């Protein structure tokens, strides 16, 4: 019952936040509300038992997306101009579509029922056989990295491709020749400096924990990559991008991102050389269980590396644009 | 009461989806459109995760003595979709920045007017 109540309240809050976004003209407030929106949806995901998803949403939606959007409004202006044309037609279209969809939900199976069609086909097999076949307690990691490994490879490639897209649109951040100086707007805030210095090592430690403990608890390469990137983004925001460039330079990121994808794909190729299918981990070691373990650790490392490099690379590209426009 | 509990999640999903849709079609500002797209996207995530939930189930991590788990498959799909989502959002935002460079504005009606003038 408490689960249901929490669900009702949090979803209500989510709807309110979305409603407010529609009417606000101040884009800074819109982006902040969107960050809250992501946090609330992460809470809902936890309540709906999707701990891995909640983890990702909290790091990505509330963290990285918000920073990228703030970077964009720093360049494009903070307020939305008044709408000149009437929005009655838009409202009608939205209401009609919404009514049709609500009518459609009446055919949906009731929420939370264990007899729903979705729970009858593939999922029972994953739940019952994955501890034996893959040998990991976290079923989400088993499915992500082993059963649907091909899918995940595709998604890693998409993240890599998006990084290439952004870099070709905005240009790569050139390493600055001048000595690193605290140029960030936050340079004068001593409290932020002290707090950031204290928490950044723990964020990185946590990212490593999430990377290597993803087989047993919630987590994995996607989350770890985002969290590690968040640590460096925090460093760059508080101390200035040129300091962050000294730790991980944009050039290094351009190597890391494809390296992760190659690492992932080469695990598949090793399986093929050993006479099995692409991304079949059973043949990687003497026993199938050990092979699965090695395979998953290596591909998670590849995913983590690519996601880390892509997220940080996106941030560098955006912050480079903001810095350039500040100079002009 | 039970009808509300049975369908509440889906109704909120529809509401969020329509809120996002409304922002996308009615907002002039491209950054706000991207926020609208993201709200739309989150509503789809919410739909998948809601469908995967089993009442009385627990997170799909094997523990001794637990037999009822929520469906892990939607979790896998949405987890990767979120990371891919932020990557594509970044591409969208960088297109917005390029439009700002090229036209000096990110209000849709203004740069469309400029396009028509050419």
Coordinates of C-alpha atoms in Angstrom, one line a residue:
Chain A
X1 CA 0.0 0.0 0.0
X2 CA 2.8 2.4 0.9
X3 CA 4.4 1.7 -2.5
X4 CA 1.1 2.7 -4.2
X5 CA 0.9 5.9 -2.2
X6 CA 4.5 6.9 -2.9
X7 CA 3.7 6.2 -6.6
X8 CA 0.6 8.4 -6.6
X9 CA 2.3 11.3 -4.9
X10 CA 5.6 11.2 -6.9
X11 CA 3.8 10.9 -10.2
X12 CA 1.6 13.8 -9.2
X13 CA 4.7 15.9 -8.5
X14 CA 6.1 14.9 -11.9
X15 CA 2.9 16.0 -13.7
X16 CA 3.0 19.4 -11.8
X17 CA 6.6 20.0 -12.8
X18 CA 5.9 19.2 -16.4
X19 CA 2.9 21.5 -16.4
X20 CA 5.0 24.4 -15.0
X21 CA 7.6 23.9 -17.7
X22 CA 4.9 24.7 -20.3
X23 CA 4.1 28.2 -19.0
X24 CA 7.5 29.4 -17.9
X25 CA 9.3 31.8 -20.2
X26 CA 12.5 32.0 -18.2
X27 CA 14.7 29.3 -19.7
X28 CA 17.0 29.1 -16.7
X29 CA 14.0 28.1 -14.6
X30 CA 12.8 25.7 -17.3
X31 CA 16.2 23.9 -17.2
X32 CA 16.2 23.8 -13.4
X33 CA 12.7 22.4 -13.4
X34 CA 13.8 19.8 -15.9
X35 CA 16.6 18.8 -13.5
X36 CA 14.0 18.4 -10.7
X37 CA 11.8 16.5 -13.1
X38 CA 14.7 14.0 -13.7
X39 CA 15.3 13.6 -10.0
X40 CA 11.6 12.9 -9.3
X41 CA 11.5 10.4 -12.1
X42 CA 14.6 8.7 -10.7
X43 CA 12.7 8.3 -7.4
X44 CA 9.7 6.9 -9.2
X45 CA 12.0 4.4 -11.0
X46 CA 13.3 3.2 -7.6
X47 CA 9.8 2.8 -6.4
X48 CA 9.0 0.7 -9.5
X49 CA 12.0 -1.6 -8.7
X50 CA 14.1 -0.3 -11.6
X51 CA 17.2 0.6 -9.5
X52 CA 19.7 0.5 -12.4
X53 CA 17.5 2.8 -14.4
X54 CA 17.1 5.2 -11.5
X55 CA 20.8 5.3 -11.1
X56 CA 21.3 6.3 -14.7
X57 CA 18.5 8.8 -14.8
X58 CA 19.8 10.6 -11.7
X59 CA 23.3 10.9 -13.1
X60 CA 22.4 11.6 -16.7
X61 CA 19.1 13.5 -16.6
X62 CA 19.7 15.6 -13.5
X63 CA 23.4 16.0 -14.0
X64 CA 24.8 16.0 -17.5
X65 CA 21.7 17.0 -19.4
X66 CA 21.2 20.0 -17.1
X67 CA 24.8 21.2 -17.5
X68 CA 24.6 20.9 -21.3
X69 CA 21.3 22.8 -21.4
X70 CA 22.7 25.5 -19.1
X71 CA 25.7 25.8 -21.5
X72 CA 23.3 26.2 -24.4
X73 CA 21.2 29.0 -22.8
X74 CA 24.4 30.7 -21.8
X75 CA 25.0 31.1 -25.5
X76 CA 21.5 31.6 -26.9
X77 CA 19.9 33.8 -24.3
X78 CA 17.9 33.3 -21.2
X79 CA 14.3 34.2 -22.0
X80 CA 11.9 32.9 -24.5
X81 CA 10.2 35.5 -26.5
X82 CA 6.4 36.0 -26.4
X83 CA 4.5 33.7 -28.7
X84 CA 2.9 35.8 -31.5
X85 CA 0.5 33.2 -32.9
X86 CA -2.4 31.6 -31.1
X87 CA -1.9 28.3 -29.5
X88 CA -5.6 27.2 -29.5
X89 CA -5.0 24.8 -32.5
X90 CA -2.0 23.3 -30.7
X91 CA -4.1 22.8 -27.6
X92 CA -6.8 21.1 -29.6
X93 CA -4.4 18.7 -31.3
X94 CA -2.8 17.8 -27.9
X95 CA -6.2 17.3 -26.2
X96 CA -7.5 15.1 -29.0
X97 CA -4.3 13.0 -29.1
X98 CA -4.3 12.7 -25.3
X99 CA -8.0 11.6 -25.2
X100 CA -7.2 8.9 -27.8
X101 CA -4.3 7.7 -25.8
X102 CA -6.3 7.6 -22.6
X103 CA -9.0 5.6 -24.4
X104 CA -6.2 3.3 -25.5
X105 CA -4.9 2.8 -21.9
X106 CA -8.3 1.2 -21.1
X107 CA -7.1 -1.9 -23.0
X108 CA -3.8 -2.0 -21.0
X109 CA -3.5 -4.8 -18.5
X110 CA -3.8 -3.5 -14.9
X111 CA -0.7 -2.0 -13.4
X112 CA 1.5 -4.4 -11.3
X113 CA -0.4 -7.6 -12.1
X114 CA 1.9 -10.6 -12.2
X115 CA -0.2 -12.3 -14.9
X116 CA 0.3 -9.5 -17.4
X117 CA 1.4 -10.6 -20.9
X118 CA 4.7 -8.8 -20.5
X119 CA 5.7 -11.1 -17.7
X120 CA 4.9 -14.3 -19.5
X121 CA 7.4 -14.7 -22.3
X122 CA 11.2 -13.9 -22.1
X123 CA 11.4 -12.5 -18.6
X124 CA 10.8 -15.7 -16.6
X125 CA 13.6 -17.4 -18.5
X126 CA 16.0 -14.5 -17.7
X127 CA 14.9 -14.6 -14.0
X128 CA 15.1 -18.4 -13.6
X129 CA 18.1 -19.4 -15.8
X130 CA 20.4 -16.4 -15.8
X131 CA 21.9 -17.2 -12.4
X132 CA 22.9 -20.6 -13.8
X133 CA 23.8 -19.6 -17.3
X134 CA 25.6 -16.3 -16.6
X135 CA 26.2 -16.6 -12.9
X136 CA 25.5 -13.0 -11.9
X137 CA 23.0 -11.9 -9.2
X138 CA 22.1 -8.8 -11.1
X139 CA 19.8 -9.9 -13.8
X140 CA 19.8 -6.5 -15.5
X141 CA 23.6 -6.8 -16.0
X142 CA 23.2 -10.4 -17.3
X143 CA 20.6 -9.3 -19.9
X144 CA 22.4 -6.1 -20.8
X145 CA 25.9 -7.5 -21.2
X146 CA 25.3 -11.1 -22.2
X147 CA 21.9 -12.0 -23.6
X148 CA 21.4 -8.7 -25.4
X149 CA 25.1 -7.9 -25.8
X150 CA 24.6 -7.2 -29.5
X151 CA 22.1 -4.5 -28.6
X152 CA 24.3 -2.9 -26.1
X153 CA 27.2 -2.8 -28.6
X154 CA 24.9 -0.9 -30.9
X155 CA 24.0 1.6 -28.2
X156 CA 27.6 2.1 -27.3
X157 CA 28.3 2.9 -31.0
X158 CA 25.4 5.4 -31.0
X159 CA 26.9 7.2 -28.0
X160 CA 30.2 7.3 -29.8
X161 CA 28.5 8.5 -33.0
X162 CA 26.7 11.3 -31.1
X163 CA 30.1 12.4 -29.7
X164 CA 31.5 12.6 -33.3
X165 CA 28.3 14.5 -34.3
X166 CA 28.8 17.1 -31.6
X167 CA 32.5 17.5 -32.2
X168 CA 31.9 18.0 -35.9
X169 CA 29.2 20.6 -35.2
X170 CA 30.9 22.6 -32.5
X171 CA 34.6 21.8 -33.2
X172 CA 37.0 20.1 -30.8
X173 CA 38.2 21.9 -27.8
X174 CA 41.8 22.9 -28.5
X175 CA 44.2 22.5 -25.6
X176 CA 44.9 26.0 -24.3
X177 CA 48.6 27.1 -24.6
X178 CA 48.4 29.6 -21.8
X179 CA 49.1 28.5 -18.3
X180 CA 46.0 27.3 -16.5
X181 CA 44.5 30.1 -14.5
X182 CA 41.3 30.1 -12.5
X183 CA 39.1 31.8 -15.1
X184 CA 35.8 30.3 -14.2
X185 CA 33.1 32.4 -12.8
X186 CA 33.1 30.4 -9.7
X187 CA 36.8 31.1 -9.0
X188 CA 36.0 33.4 -6.1
X189 CA 33.7 31.0 -4.2
X190 CA 36.0 29.5 -1.6
X191 CA 33.3 27.3 -0.1
X192 CA 32.6 25.6 -3.5
X193 CA 36.4 25.0 -4.0
X194 CA 36.8 23.3 -0.6
X195 CA 33.6 21.2 -1.0
X196 CA 34.5 20.2 -4.6
X197 CA 38.0 19.2 -3.6
X198 CA 36.6 17.0 -0.8
X199 CA 33.9 15.3 -2.8
X200 CA 35.5 14.8 -6.1
X201 CA 37.8 11.9 -5.0
X202 CA 34.8 10.1 -3.5
X203 CA 32.8 10.6 -6.7
X204 CA 35.6 8.9 -8.7
X205 CA 35.9 6.1 -6.1
X206 CA 32.2 5.6 -6.3
X207 CA 32.3 5.5 -10.1
X208 CA 34.9 2.7 -9.9
X209 CA 32.8 0.8 -7.3
X210 CA 29.8 1.1 -9.6
X211 CA 31.9 -0.1 -12.6
X212 CA 33.2 -3.2 -10.9
X213 CA 30.3 -4.0 -8.6
X214 CA 27.7 -3.7 -11.4
X215 CA 27.6 -7.5 -11.6
X216 CA 26.4 -7.9 -8.1
X217 CA 24.5 -4.7 -7.3
X218 CA 22.9 -1.9 -9.4
X219 CA 25.3 -0.3 -11.7
X220 CA 27.6 -1.1 -14.6
X221 CA 29.6 0.6 -17.3
X222 CA 26.9 3.1 -18.4
X223 CA 26.4 4.5 -14.9
X224 CA 30.1 4.4 -14.0
X225 CA 31.1 6.3 -17.1
X226 CA 28.5 9.0 -16.5
X227 CA 29.5 9.4 -12.8
X228 CA 33.2 9.5 -13.5
X229 CA 32.5 12.2 -16.2
X230 CA 30.4 14.1 -13.7
X231 CA 33.3 14.3 -11.3
X232 CA 35.5 15.9 -13.9
X233 CA 32.7 18.2 -15.1
X234 CA 32.3 19.4 -11.5
X235 CA 36.1 20.0 -11.4
X236 CA 35.9 21.9 -14.7
X237 CA 32.9 24.0 -13.5
X238 CA 34.4 25.0 -10.2
X239 CA 38.1 25.5 -11.2
X240 CA 37.9 26.2 -14.9
X241 CA 38.1 24.0 -18.0
X242 CA 41.8 24.5 -18.5
X243 CA 42.5 22.7 -15.2
X244 CA 40.3 19.8 -16.2
X245 CA 42.1 19.6 -19.6
X246 CA 45.4 19.0 -17.7
X247 CA 43.9 15.9 -16.2
X248 CA 42.1 14.5 -19.2
X249 CA 42.8 16.4 -22.4
X250 CA 40.2 16.5 -25.3
X251 CA 42.8 14.7 -27.4
X252 CA 42.9 11.8 -25.0
X253 CA 39.1 11.6 -25.0
X254 CA 39.2 11.3 -28.8
X255 CA 41.3 8.1 -28.2
X256 CA 39.2 6.7 -25.3
X257 CA 35.9 6.8 -27.0
X258 CA 36.7 4.6 -30.0
X259 CA 39.0 2.5 -27.8
X260 CA 35.9 1.5 -25.7
X261 CA 33.9 0.5 -28.7
X262 CA 36.9 -1.5 -30.1
X263 CA 37.4 -3.2 -26.8
X264 CA 33.7 -4.3 -26.8
X265 CA 33.8 -5.5 -30.4
X266 CA 37.1 -7.3 -30.1
X267 CA 35.6 -9.5 -27.3
X268 CA 33.0 -10.5 -29.8
X269 CA 35.8 -11.2 -32.4
X270 CA 37.8 -13.3 -30.0
X271 CA 34.7 -15.5 -29.5
X272 CA 34.4 -15.8 -33.3
X273 CA 38.1 -16.8 -33.6
X274 CA 37.5 -19.5 -31.0
X275 CA 34.7 -20.9 -33.2
X276 CA 31.6 -19.6 -31.4
X277 CA 29.1 -16.8 -32.4
X278 CA 29.9 -13.1 -32.2
X279 CA 29.8 -12.0 -28.5
X280 CA 29.4 -15.5 -27.2
X281 CA 31.4 -15.4 -24.0
X282 CA 31.2 -19.1 -23.1
X283 CA 34.3 -20.0 -25.1
X284 CA 36.5 -17.2 -23.6
X285 CA 37.7 -19.4 -20.7
X286 CA 37.9 -23.1 -19.8
X287 CA 34.4 -23.1 -18.2
X288 CA 31.3 -21.3 -19.5
X289 CA 30.7 -19.5 -16.2
X290 CA 34.2 -18.1 -16.1
X291 CA 34.0 -17.1 -19.8
X292 CA 30.8 -15.2 -19.1
X293 CA 32.5 -13.4 -16.2
X294 CA 35.5 -12.4 -18.2
X295 CA 33.4 -11.3 -21.1
X296 CA 31.1 -9.2 -19.1
X297 CA 33.9 -7.4 -17.1
X298 CA 35.7 -6.5 -20.4
X299 CA 32.7 -5.3 -22.3
X300 CA 31.5 -3.3 -19.2
X301 CA 34.9 -1.7 -19.2
X302 CA 34.5 -0.8 -22.9
X303 CA 31.1 0.7 -22.3
X304 CA 32.4 2.6 -19.3
X305 CA 35.3 4.0 -21.3
X306 CA 33.2 5.1 -24.2
X307 CA 30.4 6.6 -22.1
X308 CA 33.0 8.5 -19.9
X309 CA 34.8 9.8 -22.9
X310 CA 31.6 10.8 -24.8
X311 CA 30.0 12.6 -21.8
X312 CA 33.2 14.5 -20.9
X313 CA 33.8 15.2 -24.6
X314 CA 30.3 16.7 -25.0
X315 CA 30.9 18.9 -22.0
X316 CA 34.3 20.1 -23.3
X317 CA 32.8 20.9 -26.6
X318 CA 30.0 23.0 -25.0
X319 CA 32.2 24.7 -22.5
X320 CA 34.7 25.6 -25.2
X321 CA 31.9 27.3 -27.1
X322 CA 30.9 29.3 -24.0
X323 CA 34.4 30.3 -23.3
X324 CA 35.0 31.5 -26.9
X325 CA 31.8 33.6 -26.8
X326 CA 32.9 35.1 -23.5
X327 CA 36.2 36.1 -25.1
X328 CA 34.5 37.9 -28.0
Chain B
X1 CA -10.4 3.2 -6.3
X2 CA -8.9 0.1 -7.9
X3 CA -9.5 1.4 -11.4
X4 CA -7.5 4.5 -10.5
X5 CA -4.6 2.5 -9.1
X6 CA -4.7 0.2 -12.1
X7 CA -4.4 2.9 -14.6
X8 CA -3.0 5.9 -12.8
X9 CA 0.6 5.3 -14.0
X10 CA -0.6 5.1 -17.7
X11 CA -2.7 8.3 -17.4
X12 CA 0.2 10.2 -15.9
X13 CA 2.4 8.9 -18.8
X14 CA -0.2 10.2 -21.3
X15 CA -0.3 13.5 -19.5
X16 CA 3.5 13.9 -19.5
X17 CA 3.7 12.8 -23.1
X18 CA 1.1 15.4 -24.1
X19 CA 2.8 18.1 -22.0
X20 CA 6.0 17.4 -23.9
X21 CA 4.2 17.3 -27.2
X22 CA 2.6 20.6 -26.5
X23 CA 5.9 22.2 -25.7
X24 CA 7.4 20.8 -28.9
X25 CA 4.7 22.1 -31.2
X26 CA 3.9 25.4 -29.5
X27 CA 7.2 26.8 -28.2
X28 CA 9.1 29.0 -30.5
X29 CA 12.4 28.8 -28.6
X30 CA 14.5 25.8 -29.7
X31 CA 16.0 25.1 -26.3
X32 CA 12.5 24.8 -24.9
X33 CA 11.6 22.5 -27.7
X34 CA 14.5 20.3 -26.7
X35 CA 13.3 20.3 -23.0
X36 CA 9.8 19.3 -24.4
X37 CA 11.3 16.4 -26.3
X38 CA 13.1 15.3 -23.2
X39 CA 9.9 15.3 -21.2
X40 CA 8.2 13.3 -24.0
X41 CA 11.1 10.8 -23.9
X42 CA 10.9 10.4 -20.1
X43 CA 7.2 9.7 -20.4
X44 CA 8.0 6.7 -22.6
X45 CA 10.6 5.5 -20.1
X46 CA 8.0 5.8 -17.4
X47 CA 5.6 3.7 -19.5
X48 CA 8.1 0.9 -20.0
X49 CA 9.1 0.8 -16.4
X50 CA 5.5 0.9 -15.2
X51 CA 4.7 -2.1 -17.3
X52 CA 7.7 -4.0 -15.9
X53 CA 6.5 -3.6 -12.3
X54 CA 5.1 -6.6 -10.4
X55 CA 3.2 -5.8 -7.2
X56 CA 5.0 -7.3 -4.3
X57 CA 8.0 -7.9 -6.5
X58 CA 11.5 -6.6 -5.8
X59 CA 14.4 -5.2 -7.9
X60 CA 15.7 -7.9 -10.3
X61 CA 18.8 -8.8 -8.3
X62 CA 18.8 -12.4 -7.1
X63 CA 18.5 -12.7 -3.3
X64 CA 18.1 -15.9 -1.3
X65 CA 14.5 -16.6 -0.5
X66 CA 12.9 -14.1 -2.9
X67 CA 10.8 -15.5 -5.7
X68 CA 8.9 -12.5 -7.1
X69 CA 11.0 -10.1 -9.2
X70 CA 10.0 -7.2 -11.4
X71 CA 10.6 -7.7 -15.1
X72 CA 14.3 -7.0 -15.9
X73 CA 13.9 -6.6 -19.6
X74 CA 12.3 -3.1 -19.7
X75 CA 15.0 -2.0 -17.3
X76 CA 17.7 -3.0 -19.7
X77 CA 16.1 -1.3 -22.6
X78 CA 15.4 2.0 -20.8
X79 CA 18.8 2.1 -19.1
X80 CA 20.6 2.2 -22.4
X81 CA 17.9 4.5 -23.9
X82 CA 18.6 7.1 -21.2
X83 CA 22.3 7.3 -22.1
X84 CA 21.6 7.3 -25.8
X85 CA 19.0 10.0 -25.1
X86 CA 21.4 12.4 -23.5
X87 CA 23.9 11.8 -26.4
X88 CA 21.2 12.7 -28.9
X89 CA 20.0 15.7 -26.8
X90 CA 23.6 17.0 -27.0
X91 CA 23.6 16.7 -30.8
X92 CA 20.3 18.6 -30.8
X93 CA 21.6 21.3 -28.5
X94 CA 24.8 21.7 -30.6
X95 CA 22.5 22.2 -33.7
X96 CA 20.8 24.9 -31.7
X97 CA 24.1 26.6 -31.0
X98 CA 25.0 26.5 -34.7
X99 CA 21.6 28.0 -35.6
X100 CA 22.3 30.8 -33.1
X101 CA 25.7 31.4 -34.8
X102 CA 24.1 31.4 -38.3
X103 CA 21.0 33.4 -37.7
X104 CA 21.6 35.3 -34.4
X105 CA 18.4 33.9 -32.9
X106 CA 16.9 30.6 -31.7
X107 CA 13.3 31.7 -32.0
X108 CA 11.8 29.5 -34.7
X109 CA 9.5 32.2 -36.3
X110 CA 12.4 34.7 -36.5
X111 CA 14.9 32.5 -38.4
X112 CA 12.1 31.2 -40.6
X113 CA 11.4 34.7 -41.6
X114 CA 15.0 35.2 -42.5
X115 CA 15.0 32.0 -44.5
X116 CA 11.9 33.2 -46.4
X117 CA 13.6 36.6 -47.1
X118 CA 16.4 34.7 -48.9

